[in-house]
Amino acid sequence: MTTTKQEQLTPDEFIAANEAKVNKRWYPCFHIAPRVGWCNDPNGFAYFDGQYHLFYQHYTYEPKWGPMHWGHVTSKDLVHWERQPVALFPDHPYDADGCFSGCGIEKDGKFYLLYTGHVDLLKKPGQPDRIETQNLAVSTDGVHFTKSDKNPVIKLPVEQVSTGEDHHFRDPKIWQHGGRYYAVVGAQTAEETGQVLVFTSENLEDWQFKHVMAKAEGNQGFMWECPNFAEFDGHEALILSPQGVKPEGKLYRNLHQSGSMLGKMDYTSGIFYHDDFKLLDYGFDFYAPQVAQAPDGRCLMVGWLNMWESAMPEQADGWCGQMTVPRELHYRNDKIVTPPAKELTALREEAFAKPDMILTEETSFDEWSQETGELTADFDLTEARGLALHFAAGFDDEVSVRIEKESGEIVLTRKSAATGRAEERFAKLPAGQEKISVRVYEDRSSLEIFFNGGEVVMSTRFYPKTAERVIVLEPQEGSVRMKNGVFYKLSSIFA
Ligand code: FRU
């Protein structure tokens, strides 16, 4: 399908007029995706007035990146979602070329969005190619938003901080501490490496620059996009999406990275003292995650289940891009783990359980050969060198994960019949682990694989040419015991 740009229609009218034309062969059953057109980063993820709100970077008129709008969905339970009208679109001089990424927060019964207004400039030597500012929009009903007369409320403080020539300055994320608001914003140093700046406010409208909160050291990229300050289980982390980190052996093979640094915020200086950068997902497709605080205090996270400049075959079908399932952030054994949000079990319908069994050769089960669903199983590798799980479709396209017990290495392979290419990504569990649990969310064009309750996560898009699927379990040199093996059919997240 090719959608023609019809600027005379509002974004919502355009969606309504074109929704039926979308080819749904790869359209997700239980992931958030745009009805029509393009989406990238999750935005404004927050709980307001009894509901979760999730927005996303959205271009309605074509299934490719364009002047950014904010798509919007809401949910009472984090599982079943309702579509809402497009919340923001470029209509002011300060956001003329896009309402870029940002956050949402409740204050005094109102819902505030703080987002980046993006304006392109004609590049001239020695001058920036853009103006990026942070802008407020406010709502009383959580659906209709009015941009503040005070916009822009945060400008790049060039007189206080040295910055790269192009004045990258975007993706604000607010949190509260000690009766004040803090916002972290992605930026670039004068040396054109990534940094994040922290601002503070009493009322969300008047902001003061505090300090450079953290900045790149060594191979940590030329720009830090989508920073988040996250609090969970009594620990703190800076989550960021650095652009331009170079591959280091088996690490950082995607175009851009998303990861976290555990640490401690010093509110007096505005400096975040931190440990090393660690990826949050080791697969092919994960970017720009955003966190939200659940009413019960858990820290939730949603990411974009795509990667910039990767092939996105669903563009031919009139839509493009999807979110990950919501995940939780926890602290376990000095590390961040990100299991799927506990609410997701509410999606489970029919269950196909296997009794405790020993796998001695390649095995597949008819009931597990479904297009969408969730697989959970515990494996004991004591008597084998390892285990491979294959997710095959049409039996030419294949995603496999191989776990090697001795080294703890996990290799994710994605083979595409269309491109004839096989690519790999790597992750590590502690060496020698014999008991490994696996949980997989399989949707029409994606797989999210969680090992040991989110100790390692690997996510990937996957474009089978047919709806025919099979899951194959393959013990490597020996036999593997499987316990609690269940495949669940999952219901759709939209009514
Ligand atoms: C990250 C990003 C953000 C920006 C948005 C624009 O994927 O580049 O930095 O706000 O996408 O769509």
Coordinates of C-alpha atoms and ligand atoms in Angstrom, one line a residue:
M1 CA 0.0 0.0 0.0
T2 CA 1.2 3.5 -0.7
T3 CA -0.4 6.2 1.3
T4 CA -0.6 9.6 -0.4
K5 CA 0.1 12.5 1.8
Q6 CA -3.1 14.4 2.3
E7 CA -2.2 17.4 4.4
Q8 CA -5.7 18.7 4.2
L9 CA -6.8 15.8 6.5
T10 CA -5.9 16.1 10.2
P11 CA -3.6 13.2 11.4
D12 CA -6.6 11.4 12.9
E13 CA -8.7 11.8 9.8
F14 CA -5.9 10.5 7.7
I15 CA -5.5 7.5 10.0
A16 CA -9.3 6.8 9.9
A17 CA -9.3 7.1 6.1
N18 CA -6.3 4.8 5.6
E19 CA -6.4 2.2 8.4
A20 CA -8.3 -0.4 6.3
K21 CA -5.6 -0.3 3.6
V22 CA -2.9 -1.6 5.9
N23 CA -1.6 -5.1 5.2
K24 CA -1.6 -6.9 8.5
R25 CA 0.6 -9.9 7.7
W26 CA 3.4 -8.6 10.1
Y27 CA 1.2 -6.4 12.3
P28 CA 1.6 -7.2 16.0
C29 CA -1.2 -8.9 18.1
F30 CA 0.1 -7.8 21.5
H31 CA 2.6 -5.0 20.9
I32 CA 1.8 -1.3 20.5
A33 CA 2.2 -0.1 16.9
P34 CA 0.8 2.7 14.8
R35 CA -2.5 2.0 13.0
V36 CA -1.1 3.8 9.9
G37 CA 2.3 5.3 9.3
W38 CA 5.5 5.4 11.2
C39 CA 6.5 5.2 14.9
N40 CA 9.8 5.4 16.7
D41 CA 10.7 6.2 20.4
P42 CA 8.2 5.7 23.2
N43 CA 7.4 9.0 24.8
G44 CA 5.5 10.5 27.8
F45 CA 5.2 7.1 29.5
A46 CA 3.5 7.9 32.9
Y47 CA 0.6 7.1 35.1
F48 CA -2.1 9.8 35.3
D49 CA -5.6 9.7 36.6
G50 CA -6.0 6.0 37.0
Q51 CA -4.4 5.1 33.6
Y52 CA -1.0 4.4 32.0
H53 CA -0.3 6.8 29.1
L54 CA 2.1 5.9 26.4
F55 CA 2.9 8.1 23.5
Y56 CA 5.2 7.5 20.6
Q57 CA 7.0 9.4 17.9
H58 CA 4.6 9.2 15.0
Y59 CA 4.4 10.3 11.4
T60 CA 0.9 9.5 10.3
Y61 CA 1.1 10.4 6.6
E62 CA 3.7 7.9 5.4
P63 CA 5.3 4.8 6.9
K64 CA 8.6 6.6 7.2
W65 CA 10.2 9.1 9.5
G66 CA 8.8 12.7 8.9
P67 CA 7.8 15.7 11.0
M68 CA 7.1 14.1 14.3
H69 CA 3.7 13.9 16.0
W70 CA 2.9 12.1 19.2
G71 CA 0.7 9.0 18.9
H72 CA -1.1 8.1 22.1
V73 CA -2.5 5.0 23.8
T74 CA -3.9 4.5 27.3
S75 CA -4.4 1.5 29.6
K76 CA -5.8 0.8 33.0
D77 CA -3.9 -2.4 33.5
L78 CA -0.7 -2.0 31.4
V79 CA -2.0 -4.9 29.2
H80 CA -5.1 -3.8 27.3
W81 CA -4.8 -0.5 25.5
E82 CA -7.1 2.0 24.0
R83 CA -6.3 4.3 21.0
Q84 CA -6.4 8.0 21.7
P85 CA -6.2 10.9 19.2
V86 CA -2.8 12.2 18.1
A87 CA -1.7 14.3 21.1
L88 CA 0.9 16.7 19.6
F89 CA 1.9 17.8 16.2
P90 CA 4.1 20.6 14.8
D91 CA 2.1 23.8 14.8
H92 CA 4.3 26.4 16.4
P93 CA 7.5 28.1 15.3
Y94 CA 9.4 26.4 18.0
D95 CA 8.4 22.9 16.9
A96 CA 7.9 23.6 13.2
D97 CA 9.9 20.6 12.1
G98 CA 8.8 18.1 14.7
C99 CA 7.6 17.4 18.2
F100 CA 10.5 15.2 19.2
S101 CA 10.8 12.9 22.1
G102 CA 10.0 13.8 25.7
C103 CA 8.2 12.7 28.9
G104 CA 4.9 13.0 30.8
I105 CA 4.3 13.8 34.5
E106 CA 1.3 14.5 36.7
K107 CA 1.2 17.7 38.8
D108 CA -1.8 19.0 40.8
G109 CA -4.3 16.9 38.9
K110 CA -3.0 18.0 35.5
F111 CA -0.9 16.0 33.0
Y112 CA 2.2 17.7 31.6
L113 CA 4.2 16.7 28.6
L114 CA 7.7 18.1 28.2
Y115 CA 9.0 17.5 24.7
T116 CA 11.6 18.8 22.3
G117 CA 10.6 21.3 19.6
H118 CA 12.8 20.7 16.6
V119 CA 13.6 23.3 14.0
D120 CA 15.9 22.7 11.0
L121 CA 18.2 25.5 10.0
L122 CA 20.1 25.8 6.7
K123 CA 23.6 24.6 7.7
K124 CA 26.2 27.4 7.5
P125 CA 29.9 26.9 8.5
G126 CA 30.4 27.6 12.2
Q127 CA 26.7 27.7 12.9
P128 CA 24.2 25.1 14.2
D129 CA 22.1 23.1 11.8
R130 CA 19.1 23.2 14.2
I131 CA 17.4 24.8 17.1
E132 CA 16.2 22.3 19.8
T133 CA 14.3 23.6 22.8
Q134 CA 12.1 21.9 25.5
N135 CA 8.4 22.7 25.5
L136 CA 5.4 22.1 27.7
A137 CA 1.9 21.0 26.9
V138 CA -0.7 20.5 29.5
S139 CA -4.0 18.5 29.8
T140 CA -6.8 18.2 32.3
D141 CA -8.5 15.2 30.7
G142 CA -5.3 13.3 29.7
V143 CA -6.4 13.4 26.0
H144 CA -6.4 16.9 24.8
F145 CA -3.2 19.0 25.2
T146 CA -2.6 22.7 25.1
K147 CA 0.9 24.0 24.5
S148 CA 2.1 26.5 27.1
D149 CA 2.3 30.2 26.3
K150 CA 5.7 30.2 28.1
N151 CA 7.3 27.9 25.5
P152 CA 10.2 27.2 25.1
V153 CA 10.6 26.6 28.8
I154 CA 14.2 25.2 28.5
K155 CA 16.9 26.5 26.0
L156 CA 20.4 25.1 25.5
P157 CA 22.5 27.1 28.1
V158 CA 25.3 27.7 25.7
E159 CA 26.7 30.4 28.0
Q160 CA 27.1 27.9 30.8
V161 CA 28.0 24.7 29.0
S162 CA 30.2 24.0 26.0
T163 CA 28.5 22.2 23.3
G164 CA 29.0 20.7 19.8
E165 CA 28.5 22.9 16.7
D166 CA 25.1 21.5 15.8
H167 CA 23.5 22.2 19.2
H168 CA 21.9 18.7 19.7
F169 CA 19.7 19.2 22.7
R170 CA 16.7 16.9 23.1
D171 CA 14.6 14.2 24.8
P172 CA 13.8 15.7 28.3
K173 CA 12.8 13.3 31.1
I174 CA 11.5 14.6 34.4
W175 CA 11.6 13.1 37.9
Q176 CA 10.9 14.5 41.3
H177 CA 13.2 14.6 44.3
G178 CA 12.9 16.4 47.6
G179 CA 9.9 18.6 46.5
R180 CA 11.6 19.7 43.3
Y181 CA 11.5 18.6 39.7
Y182 CA 14.6 17.6 37.8
A183 CA 14.9 17.1 34.0
V184 CA 17.7 15.3 32.2
V185 CA 18.3 16.3 28.6
G186 CA 20.5 14.7 26.0
A187 CA 23.3 16.9 24.5
Q188 CA 26.7 17.0 23.0
T189 CA 30.1 18.3 24.3
A190 CA 32.3 20.8 22.4
E191 CA 34.4 17.7 21.4
E192 CA 31.2 16.2 19.9
T193 CA 30.8 13.4 22.3
G194 CA 27.6 12.6 24.3
Q195 CA 26.6 14.3 27.5
V196 CA 23.5 14.8 29.5
L197 CA 22.5 18.1 31.2
V198 CA 20.3 18.4 34.3
F199 CA 17.9 21.2 35.0
T200 CA 15.7 21.9 38.0
S201 CA 12.3 23.6 38.6
E202 CA 9.7 24.1 41.3
N203 CA 6.8 24.4 39.0
L204 CA 7.6 22.7 35.7
E205 CA 7.5 26.1 33.9
D206 CA 10.6 27.9 35.2
W207 CA 13.8 25.9 34.8
Q208 CA 17.4 26.5 35.9
F209 CA 20.4 24.7 34.5
K210 CA 22.1 22.8 37.2
H211 CA 25.1 20.9 35.8
V212 CA 26.4 18.4 33.3
M213 CA 25.0 15.3 34.9
A214 CA 27.3 12.8 33.1
K215 CA 29.3 12.6 29.9
A216 CA 30.9 10.1 27.5
E217 CA 34.3 8.7 28.4
G218 CA 36.1 6.8 25.7
N219 CA 34.0 4.9 23.2
Q220 CA 30.6 6.1 24.4
G221 CA 29.3 7.9 21.3
F222 CA 28.9 11.3 19.7
M223 CA 25.4 12.1 21.1
W224 CA 23.4 10.7 24.1
E225 CA 19.8 10.5 23.1
C226 CA 16.8 9.7 25.3
P227 CA 18.3 9.9 28.8
N228 CA 16.2 8.7 31.8
F229 CA 16.9 8.8 35.5
A230 CA 15.5 5.5 36.9
E231 CA 14.9 4.5 40.5
F232 CA 14.2 0.9 41.5
D233 CA 14.7 -1.4 44.4
G234 CA 16.6 1.4 46.3
H235 CA 19.0 1.9 43.4
E236 CA 19.5 4.6 40.8
A237 CA 20.6 4.4 37.2
L238 CA 21.0 6.6 34.2
I239 CA 19.5 5.1 31.1
L240 CA 20.7 6.4 27.8
S241 CA 20.8 5.7 24.1
P242 CA 24.2 6.7 22.8
Q243 CA 24.7 7.2 19.0
G244 CA 27.9 6.2 17.4
V245 CA 29.5 3.7 19.9
K246 CA 32.0 1.7 17.8
P247 CA 31.8 -2.1 17.9
E248 CA 34.1 -3.7 20.5
G249 CA 34.5 -7.4 19.7
K250 CA 31.1 -9.0 20.1
L251 CA 29.6 -6.0 21.7
Y252 CA 27.9 -2.9 20.2
R253 CA 27.1 -4.3 16.8
N254 CA 23.9 -2.3 16.3
L255 CA 24.0 1.1 14.7
H256 CA 23.2 2.8 18.1
Q257 CA 23.0 1.4 21.6
S258 CA 20.7 1.6 24.6
G259 CA 22.0 0.9 28.1
S260 CA 22.3 1.9 31.7
M261 CA 24.8 3.0 34.2
L262 CA 24.2 2.3 37.9
G263 CA 25.2 5.1 40.2
K264 CA 24.1 7.8 42.6
M265 CA 22.8 11.3 42.0
D266 CA 24.5 14.0 44.0
Y267 CA 21.7 16.6 44.2
T268 CA 24.0 19.3 45.6
S269 CA 26.4 19.3 42.6
G270 CA 24.0 17.9 39.9
I271 CA 26.6 15.2 39.1
F272 CA 25.6 11.5 38.6
Y273 CA 28.5 9.3 39.9
H274 CA 28.3 6.0 38.1
D275 CA 29.6 2.6 37.1
D276 CA 30.2 1.3 33.6
F277 CA 27.7 1.4 30.7
K278 CA 25.9 -2.0 30.2
L279 CA 23.4 -2.8 27.4
L280 CA 19.8 -3.3 28.4
D281 CA 19.0 -5.6 25.5
Y282 CA 21.6 -7.6 23.5
G283 CA 19.4 -8.3 20.4
F284 CA 19.2 -6.6 17.0
D285 CA 16.3 -4.2 17.7
F286 CA 16.0 -2.2 20.8
Y287 CA 16.3 1.6 21.2
A288 CA 15.3 4.7 23.1
P289 CA 13.7 3.0 26.1
Q290 CA 11.7 5.1 28.5
V291 CA 10.8 4.4 32.1
A292 CA 7.7 5.1 34.2
Q293 CA 6.9 4.7 37.9
A294 CA 4.0 2.3 38.5
P295 CA 1.6 3.3 41.3
D296 CA 3.0 0.4 43.4
G297 CA 6.5 1.9 43.0
R298 CA 7.9 -0.5 40.4
C299 CA 10.0 1.0 37.6
L300 CA 8.6 0.1 34.2
M301 CA 10.3 0.4 30.8
V302 CA 9.2 0.3 27.2
G303 CA 11.6 0.5 24.2
W304 CA 11.3 0.9 20.5
L305 CA 11.6 -2.6 19.0
N306 CA 13.5 -1.5 15.9
M307 CA 16.9 0.0 15.0
W308 CA 17.6 3.1 12.9
E309 CA 18.7 2.3 9.4
S310 CA 17.7 -1.4 9.6
A311 CA 15.5 -2.9 6.9
M312 CA 11.8 -2.4 7.9
P313 CA 9.9 -4.5 5.4
E314 CA 6.5 -3.6 7.0
Q315 CA 6.9 -0.1 5.3
A316 CA 5.5 -1.8 2.2
D317 CA 2.4 -2.6 4.2
G318 CA 1.5 1.0 5.2
W319 CA 2.8 1.0 8.8
C320 CA 6.2 0.8 10.5
G321 CA 7.7 0.3 14.0
Q322 CA 6.5 -1.2 17.3
M323 CA 7.1 -0.9 21.0
T324 CA 8.6 -3.7 23.2
V325 CA 6.3 -5.3 25.8
P326 CA 6.5 -3.4 29.1
R327 CA 9.4 -4.6 31.2
E328 CA 10.4 -4.0 34.9
L329 CA 13.7 -2.8 36.2
H330 CA 15.1 -4.6 39.2
Y331 CA 18.4 -4.9 41.0
R332 CA 19.8 -8.4 41.4
N333 CA 23.4 -9.5 42.2
D334 CA 24.8 -6.1 41.5
K335 CA 23.1 -5.8 38.1
I336 CA 20.0 -4.5 36.5
V337 CA 17.6 -7.2 35.3
T338 CA 14.6 -6.5 33.1
P339 CA 11.9 -9.2 33.2
P340 CA 8.6 -8.7 31.4
A341 CA 6.1 -6.7 33.5
K342 CA 4.2 -9.0 35.8
E343 CA 0.8 -7.8 34.4
L344 CA 1.5 -9.5 31.1
T345 CA 0.4 -12.9 32.4
A346 CA -3.2 -11.5 32.0
L347 CA -2.8 -11.9 28.2
R348 CA -2.5 -15.7 28.5
E349 CA -5.3 -17.7 27.0
E350 CA -5.0 -21.4 26.1
A351 CA -2.0 -23.1 27.6
F352 CA -0.2 -26.0 25.9
A353 CA 1.9 -27.6 28.7
K354 CA 4.5 -30.4 28.3
P355 CA 5.3 -32.7 31.2
D356 CA 8.8 -32.8 32.7
M357 CA 10.9 -34.4 29.9
I358 CA 14.4 -35.3 28.7
L359 CA 15.2 -33.9 25.2
T360 CA 17.8 -36.1 23.5
E361 CA 17.3 -34.8 19.9
E362 CA 15.8 -32.0 17.9
T363 CA 12.2 -31.7 19.1
S364 CA 9.2 -29.7 18.1
F365 CA 5.6 -29.8 19.3
D366 CA 2.6 -29.2 17.1
E367 CA 0.7 -27.1 19.6
W368 CA 3.7 -24.8 20.0
S369 CA 3.8 -24.1 16.2
Q370 CA 1.8 -20.9 16.4
E371 CA 2.2 -17.5 14.9
T372 CA 1.9 -15.6 18.2
G373 CA 2.2 -16.5 21.8
E374 CA 4.5 -16.9 24.8
L375 CA 6.8 -19.7 25.6
T376 CA 8.1 -20.4 29.1
A377 CA 10.4 -23.3 30.1
D378 CA 13.2 -24.2 32.6
F379 CA 16.1 -26.1 31.2
D380 CA 18.7 -28.2 33.0
L381 CA 21.9 -28.4 30.9
T382 CA 23.9 -30.6 33.3
E383 CA 24.1 -33.5 30.7
A384 CA 24.8 -31.4 27.6
R385 CA 27.2 -28.8 26.1
G386 CA 24.3 -26.5 25.5
L387 CA 20.9 -25.9 24.0
A388 CA 19.6 -24.2 20.8
L389 CA 16.1 -22.9 20.3
H390 CA 15.0 -22.2 16.8
F391 CA 12.1 -20.0 15.8
A392 CA 11.5 -20.9 12.2
A393 CA 9.0 -19.8 9.7
G394 CA 8.3 -21.0 6.2
F395 CA 11.4 -22.9 7.2
D396 CA 13.7 -20.5 5.4
D397 CA 13.6 -17.5 7.8
E398 CA 14.9 -18.5 11.1
V399 CA 15.9 -16.9 14.4
S400 CA 18.0 -19.1 16.7
V401 CA 19.5 -18.7 20.1
R402 CA 22.3 -21.0 21.2
I403 CA 23.3 -21.2 24.9
E404 CA 26.8 -22.6 25.6
K405 CA 27.0 -23.8 29.2
E406 CA 30.7 -23.7 29.8
S407 CA 31.3 -20.1 28.6
G408 CA 27.8 -18.9 29.3
E409 CA 27.7 -17.3 25.9
I410 CA 24.4 -16.8 24.1
V411 CA 24.4 -16.3 20.3
L412 CA 21.4 -14.9 18.6
T413 CA 21.3 -15.6 14.8
R414 CA 18.8 -14.1 12.4
K415 CA 18.7 -15.7 9.0
S416 CA 16.6 -14.1 6.3
A417 CA 15.6 -15.9 3.1
A418 CA 14.9 -12.6 1.5
T419 CA 18.4 -11.2 2.0
G420 CA 20.2 -14.6 2.2
R421 CA 22.1 -13.1 5.1
A422 CA 22.7 -14.5 8.6
E423 CA 23.7 -12.0 11.3
E424 CA 24.6 -12.6 14.9
R425 CA 24.5 -10.8 18.3
F426 CA 26.1 -12.0 21.5
A427 CA 25.4 -11.9 25.2
K428 CA 26.8 -13.7 28.3
L429 CA 25.3 -15.4 31.3
P430 CA 27.7 -16.4 34.1
A431 CA 30.0 -19.3 32.9
G432 CA 29.0 -22.8 33.8
Q433 CA 25.3 -22.2 34.7
E434 CA 23.4 -25.4 34.4
K435 CA 19.8 -24.2 35.1
I436 CA 18.5 -21.7 32.7
S437 CA 15.0 -20.3 32.3
V438 CA 13.7 -19.0 29.1
R439 CA 10.6 -16.8 28.3
V440 CA 9.8 -15.8 24.8
Y441 CA 7.2 -13.4 23.4
E442 CA 6.6 -14.3 19.8
D443 CA 4.5 -11.9 17.7
R444 CA 3.9 -11.6 14.0
S445 CA 7.2 -9.9 13.3
S446 CA 9.1 -9.9 16.6
L447 CA 10.7 -12.0 19.2
E448 CA 11.7 -10.9 22.7
I449 CA 13.7 -13.5 24.6
F450 CA 14.2 -13.3 28.3
F451 CA 16.8 -15.5 30.0
N452 CA 16.8 -16.1 33.8
G453 CA 14.1 -13.6 34.6
G454 CA 15.5 -10.8 32.5
E455 CA 19.2 -11.3 33.4
V456 CA 19.8 -11.2 29.7
V457 CA 17.3 -10.0 27.1
M458 CA 17.6 -10.2 23.3
S459 CA 14.9 -8.7 21.1
T460 CA 14.6 -8.8 17.3
R461 CA 12.3 -8.2 14.4
F462 CA 11.7 -11.1 12.1
Y463 CA 9.7 -11.1 8.9
P464 CA 8.4 -14.6 8.0
K465 CA 7.0 -14.9 4.5
T466 CA 4.3 -17.3 5.7
A467 CA 2.2 -17.7 8.9
E468 CA 3.7 -21.2 9.2
R469 CA 5.9 -21.3 12.3
V470 CA 7.7 -23.9 14.4
I471 CA 9.7 -23.8 17.6
V472 CA 12.5 -26.4 17.7
L473 CA 14.5 -27.4 20.8
E474 CA 17.9 -28.8 20.0
P475 CA 20.2 -30.2 22.8
Q476 CA 23.8 -29.7 21.9
E477 CA 26.0 -32.8 22.6
G478 CA 24.0 -34.6 25.2
S479 CA 20.5 -34.4 26.7
V480 CA 18.6 -31.5 28.2
R481 CA 15.9 -31.8 30.8
M482 CA 12.9 -29.5 30.3
K483 CA 10.6 -28.6 33.1
N484 CA 7.5 -26.4 33.2
G485 CA 7.4 -26.1 29.4
V486 CA 4.3 -24.2 28.4
F487 CA 3.2 -22.3 25.3
Y488 CA 0.4 -19.8 25.8
K489 CA -1.8 -18.3 23.2
L490 CA -2.0 -14.6 24.0
S491 CA -5.0 -12.3 23.5
S492 CA -4.8 -9.0 21.5
I493 CA -4.0 -5.9 23.5
F494 CA -6.6 -3.8 21.6
A495 CA -10.3 -4.5 21.9
Ligands
FRU1 C1 15.9 8.8 19.0 C2 15.5 10.1 18.4 C3 15.4 11.2 19.4 C4 14.5 12.2 18.8 C5 13.6 11.4 18.0 C6 13.1 12.0 16.8 O1 15.5 7.7 18.3 O2 16.5 10.5 17.4 O3 16.6 11.7 19.9 O4 13.9 13.0 19.7 O5 14.2 10.2 17.8 O6 12.1 11.2 16.2

